[in-house]
Amino acid sequence: MATASARVETAAAAPVTLAKPEGQWTIVLRRFRRHRLAIVSLAFIFVVFIASLLTPLVAPFPRDAVNPVMRFSLPFSADTRDNKKLHLLGTDHIGRDTFTRLLYAARITLSVAFIVATLSTLIGMAVGALAGYYRGAIDGLLMRLLEFMSAIPTFPILLILASVLNQDPKLLPFPDFLVNLVSGIMLIDPQKESRSVLVVIFVITLFGWTGAARLMRGMVLSVRERDFIESARSLGASNLWIIARHVVPNAFPPLIVAYTLALADGLTAEVALSFLGLGITDPTPTWGNMLNFATQFMLTHPWAPLIPGIPVVLCSLAFNFIGDGLRDALDPRLKM
Amino acid sequence: MVRDVACATREVEHRLTTYLIRRAVVIVVMAFIIAFASFILLSIAPGGPLQEIAARQSTTQRNDLDLIERTMKRYDLDIFLIPRFLRWLTGHPRGPIAIGGQQFFADLQVGCLKEGRARLVYPDGRVVEVDCAKPVFLRDLADRPVSNGVLRLDFGKSTQILREQPVIRLFESRIVNTLLLMGISTFLSIMIAIPIGIISAVKQYSRFDYTVTTLAFIGSGMPTLFMGIMGILIFAVLFKEAGLPYLPAGTAESPRDTVIPLFGTIKAGSFLDRLWHLVLPVMILTIFNLAQWSRFIRSSMLEVLRQDYVRTARAKGLIERVVIVKHAMRNALIPFVTLLAGVLPALFGGAIITESVFNYPGMGRLFIAALTAGDYNVAIGFILISTFLVLIGYLISDVLYTIVDPRIRLS
């Protein structure tokens, strides 16, 4: 927590010199720091991120180590027969250490959320920029596509795709480098576990890019008629240059807000998919499938769902708060 | 003057008609695309009849070509994609086209039972080389059983959940539960969200407004999954342990009579029993909708309150009540009407996650059960009906929009 705020402060202090007027980002940072919930949220996400980064060092037990004697043990209990290592958050229905699995799951769930949000924002940006800048046929096609996507029941279709793709690996083979990349990031077995993770990323991204595309298109449409675009073009700037140097930076503020909210959506989507048993499945731990198992034994072990449930809620709320803080900080019309 | 008005009305009606026709065409096209995509998905979905045979063969070591051919015929797998799709969608073609006792296109090849080259010798002496060892002709389809077609709500038979039962029967057994759940929660949400949103906007920055916006923000940021779990934890588990009147943790009916502390006995399967089971899921769904809708109504009302005509209404000395209710609220609710378009498919489809958390036997739960079991006829039926309702919902909301807001011009 201290690290996060310190980082923000140094970044804010650096560009402020005596004579120069404040830069845009300095103002944004200053305004963001006033949103206390957003700062707390950012610090929280940072802590979770660090914890999931250090998972293999911090985790007290092997990820899938089963201990049949210690099923559903309470937090802070230990197996008295062996080395008396504490199960900080108890164990699950087959006696695996919940704290260890929660850490590994954080790594997987958060990575999926980040990858999904980043991919869908980038794809949406590219498509939206192309459509908005070139207009005409590309734009018409994109608008029809967006209309189509908004007029279908997305969530059920996402579920059925995930189900079909998960059950038949031949339908959508993923290239080896993706499989290895994902298994490297998430510390999972490339042969057995990577596929369902990739399927989840694929289906959520497939339906997730439309929001960013719509936003980007709107921004581009409003920016492209401005005078400075005209002058850039008259100076001989290429289309790609104009998009990259003039259009994207102008569309940046709303996009970054949309990105944080996409993180929250990606997180909940993965959790929902895995909770329903159609996403990433056991033994690969994610917060979603841990919740799934915990709720199955809820009437006898009511505290169990809280352990994976609380991080899900906190992270989802944290992303929302950060988005809210960024929105306030980036909107110059709001006086703070 | 009177003629002018009549003329204008007729023009508006005319425009509405052309608009509706155009939307109807778009809806048909989109429904067709979705149907085709669904069909493709259905035919590539794992766990088809041939895979079942393959799985059985690997265990019994039998290689029964006859069985494979029979199965392919039984499930239309020997027919080309397009005619197969048409048969699935409409139930046709069912054989050669008969007009006035004459049969047409009987020799049209519509499929291929076995790949490979073959020489076909016709009775009239023609010899034709074809790329198919055992072609299927239109006349072969005459004696085959065929579904009535998806268009007539025949989604085929369930393969896993209730074997050999038509999918539509499964839907019929679940739809009442979902309609009850979604209907009650939607009604409650609208009834509570409107006053909350309006008051919150009228008294902007008051303590009430602050509480409402904070709760709404948290409510819409919190996954329903977790809200459901917390609901079960508090009202089903903790209340029961504390000896308070508790709520059931799931399902729609109790298997036996239940005694509730401080309340009495609830007969299994009675009206009260069903109501008792609905409380918790309805509550969760209502909270979730409430969080979203009250925010929406609040911001819409805030926008309206800033309009000139509201200032005019105040300036001409109307009492605040009239200004709010008659001038502002009516206009603020217009955008809300379009939001309600999403309600229609939800009434049918239910809330997938909430129904799953509460193990509530509704459509959403059925859908998940179908996907988990690999019963794709059921799943596709669900998707098709949902899509159709989404499209109809949009159409209704468009029409409603023009009715409640005459400023909107249809284009």
PDB file of C-alpha atoms in Angstrom, chain A residues 144 147-153 155-157 159-161 163-165 167-168 170-171 268 271-272 275-278 288 291 295 298-299 302-303 305-306 308-310 312-313 316-317 320-321 324 327, chain B residues 23 26 30 33-34 41 44-46 51 217-218 220-223 225-226 228-230 232-233 236-237 241 249 295 352-353 356-357 367-368 371-374 376 379-380 382-383 386-387 390-391 394:
ATOM      1  CA  ARG A 144     -24.075  -3.658 -38.829  1.00  0.00           C
ATOM      2  CA  GLU A 147     -25.917  -3.853 -34.162  1.00  0.00           C
ATOM      3  CA  PHE A 148     -25.939  -7.590 -34.646  1.00  0.00           C
ATOM      4  CA  MET A 149     -23.826  -8.206 -31.542  1.00  0.00           C
ATOM      5  CA  SER A 150     -26.080  -6.014 -29.446  1.00  0.00           C
ATOM      6  CA  ALA A 151     -29.165  -7.849 -30.650  1.00  0.00           C
ATOM      7  CA  ILE A 152     -28.099 -11.329 -29.642  1.00  0.00           C
ATOM      8  CA  PRO A 153     -28.219 -12.800 -26.143  1.00  0.00           C
ATOM      9  CA  PHE A 155     -24.069 -14.408 -22.328  1.00  0.00           C
ATOM     10  CA  PRO A 156     -25.864 -17.644 -23.326  1.00  0.00           C
ATOM     11  CA  ILE A 157     -23.990 -17.709 -26.639  1.00  0.00           C
ATOM     12  CA  LEU A 159     -21.546 -20.075 -22.542  1.00  0.00           C
ATOM     13  CA  ILE A 160     -22.465 -22.436 -25.362  1.00  0.00           C
ATOM     14  CA  LEU A 161     -19.281 -21.557 -27.283  1.00  0.00           C
ATOM     15  CA  SER A 163     -18.864 -25.466 -23.641  1.00  0.00           C
ATOM     16  CA  VAL A 164     -18.429 -26.667 -27.231  1.00  0.00           C
ATOM     17  CA  LEU A 165     -14.804 -25.481 -27.515  1.00  0.00           C
ATOM     18  CA  GLN A 167     -15.307 -30.390 -24.998  1.00  0.00           C
ATOM     19  CA  ASP A 168     -13.767 -30.735 -28.436  1.00  0.00           C
ATOM     20  CA  LYS A 170     -10.012 -30.194 -32.424  1.00  0.00           C
ATOM     21  CA  LEU A 171     -12.433 -27.356 -33.172  1.00  0.00           C
ATOM     22  CA  THR A 268     -16.677 -11.328 -13.331  1.00  0.00           C
ATOM     23  CA  VAL A 271     -15.635 -16.100 -12.399  1.00  0.00           C
ATOM     24  CA  ALA A 272     -19.146 -16.662 -13.763  1.00  0.00           C
ATOM     25  CA  PHE A 275     -18.518 -21.014 -11.426  1.00  0.00           C
ATOM     26  CA  LEU A 276     -21.008 -22.502 -13.866  1.00  0.00           C
ATOM     27  CA  GLY A 277     -18.506 -25.243 -14.678  1.00  0.00           C
ATOM     28  CA  LEU A 278     -18.072 -24.130 -18.298  1.00  0.00           C
ATOM     29  CA  GLY A 288     -14.732 -19.010  -9.976  1.00  0.00           C
ATOM     30  CA  LEU A 291     -16.566 -20.720  -5.453  1.00  0.00           C
ATOM     31  CA  THR A 295     -21.120 -23.405  -2.656  1.00  0.00           C
ATOM     32  CA  MET A 298     -22.365 -24.531   1.677  1.00  0.00           C
ATOM     33  CA  LEU A 299     -25.102 -25.865   3.949  1.00  0.00           C
ATOM     34  CA  PRO A 302     -21.182 -22.040   5.337  1.00  0.00           C
ATOM     35  CA  TRP A 303     -17.950 -20.064   5.702  1.00  0.00           C
ATOM     36  CA  PRO A 305     -17.684 -19.664  -0.115  1.00  0.00           C
ATOM     37  CA  LEU A 306     -16.565 -16.467   1.601  1.00  0.00           C
ATOM     38  CA  PRO A 308     -12.856 -17.152  -2.703  1.00  0.00           C
ATOM     39  CA  GLY A 309     -15.919 -14.865  -2.746  1.00  0.00           C
ATOM     40  CA  ILE A 310     -14.469 -11.922  -0.853  1.00  0.00           C
ATOM     41  CA  VAL A 312     -13.792 -11.544  -6.169  1.00  0.00           C
ATOM     42  CA  VAL A 313     -16.032  -8.830  -4.745  1.00  0.00           C
ATOM     43  CA  SER A 316     -14.491  -6.194  -8.829  1.00  0.00           C
ATOM     44  CA  LEU A 317     -15.382  -3.217  -6.644  1.00  0.00           C
ATOM     45  CA  ASN A 320     -15.015  -0.080 -10.475  1.00  0.00           C
ATOM     46  CA  PHE A 321     -13.721   2.479  -7.965  1.00  0.00           C
ATOM     47  CA  ASP A 324     -14.782   5.992 -11.198  1.00  0.00           C
ATOM     48  CA  ARG A 327     -13.395   9.276 -14.826  1.00  0.00           C
TER      49      ARG A 327
ATOM     50  CA  ARG B  23     -37.390  -3.537 -39.026  1.00  0.00           C
ATOM     51  CA  VAL B  26     -33.988  -6.861 -40.544  1.00  0.00           C
ATOM     52  CA  MET B  30     -30.889 -11.595 -38.266  1.00  0.00           C
ATOM     53  CA  ILE B  33     -28.287 -15.724 -39.540  1.00  0.00           C
ATOM     54  CA  ILE B  34     -28.554 -16.752 -35.909  1.00  0.00           C
ATOM     55  CA  LEU B  41     -22.699 -25.014 -33.914  1.00  0.00           C
ATOM     56  CA  ILE B  44     -19.986 -29.434 -34.886  1.00  0.00           C
ATOM     57  CA  ALA B  45     -20.919 -29.799 -31.219  1.00  0.00           C
ATOM     58  CA  PRO B  46     -19.237 -32.774 -29.554  1.00  0.00           C
ATOM     59  CA  GLN B  51     -19.229 -40.019 -31.703  1.00  0.00           C
ATOM     60  CA  PHE B 217     -22.724   1.815  -7.208  1.00  0.00           C
ATOM     61  CA  ILE B 218     -21.779  -1.040  -4.899  1.00  0.00           C
ATOM     62  CA  SER B 220     -24.022  -2.873  -9.602  1.00  0.00           C
ATOM     63  CA  GLY B 221     -20.304  -3.484  -9.055  1.00  0.00           C
ATOM     64  CA  MET B 222     -20.907  -6.579  -6.953  1.00  0.00           C
ATOM     65  CA  PRO B 223     -21.406  -9.826  -8.872  1.00  0.00           C
ATOM     66  CA  LEU B 225     -23.111 -14.590  -7.752  1.00  0.00           C
ATOM     67  CA  PHE B 226     -21.704 -13.241  -4.511  1.00  0.00           C
ATOM     68  CA  GLY B 228     -26.747 -14.822  -3.890  1.00  0.00           C
ATOM     69  CA  ILE B 229     -24.171 -16.635  -1.791  1.00  0.00           C
ATOM     70  CA  MET B 230     -24.342 -13.976   0.907  1.00  0.00           C
ATOM     71  CA  ILE B 232     -28.048 -17.946   1.385  1.00  0.00           C
ATOM     72  CA  LEU B 233     -25.438 -17.565   4.085  1.00  0.00           C
ATOM     73  CA  ALA B 236     -30.810 -19.670   5.053  1.00  0.00           C
ATOM     74  CA  VAL B 237     -27.868 -20.738   7.185  1.00  0.00           C
ATOM     75  CA  GLU B 241     -29.009 -21.684  13.294  1.00  0.00           C
ATOM     76  CA  ALA B 249     -31.366 -22.111   0.278  1.00  0.00           C
ATOM     77  CA  ARG B 295     -29.000   5.027 -11.330  1.00  0.00           C
ATOM     78  CA  ILE B 352     -28.652 -17.876 -15.525  1.00  0.00           C
ATOM     79  CA  ILE B 353     -26.342 -17.196 -12.615  1.00  0.00           C
ATOM     80  CA  SER B 356     -27.730 -21.645 -10.746  1.00  0.00           C
ATOM     81  CA  VAL B 357     -26.762 -20.314  -7.328  1.00  0.00           C
ATOM     82  CA  PHE B 367     -29.605 -24.200 -20.092  1.00  0.00           C
ATOM     83  CA  ILE B 368     -26.577 -24.715 -17.876  1.00  0.00           C
ATOM     84  CA  LEU B 371     -24.435 -27.422 -21.596  1.00  0.00           C
ATOM     85  CA  THR B 372     -22.831 -29.425 -18.805  1.00  0.00           C
ATOM     86  CA  ALA B 373     -24.434 -32.646 -20.028  1.00  0.00           C
ATOM     87  CA  GLY B 374     -23.708 -31.871 -23.695  1.00  0.00           C
ATOM     88  CA  TYR B 376     -27.049 -29.261 -27.404  1.00  0.00           C
ATOM     89  CA  ALA B 379     -29.170 -25.394 -25.510  1.00  0.00           C
ATOM     90  CA  ILE B 380     -29.730 -24.308 -29.105  1.00  0.00           C
ATOM     91  CA  PHE B 382     -32.897 -21.882 -25.649  1.00  0.00           C
ATOM     92  CA  ILE B 383     -30.601 -19.623 -27.691  1.00  0.00           C
ATOM     93  CA  SER B 386     -33.931 -15.956 -26.535  1.00  0.00           C
ATOM     94  CA  THR B 387     -32.610 -14.352 -29.713  1.00  0.00           C
ATOM     95  CA  VAL B 390     -34.396 -10.002 -27.937  1.00  0.00           C
ATOM     96  CA  LEU B 391     -35.233  -8.934 -31.480  1.00  0.00           C
ATOM     97  CA  TYR B 394     -36.040  -4.139 -29.587  1.00  0.00           C
TER      98      TYR B 394
END
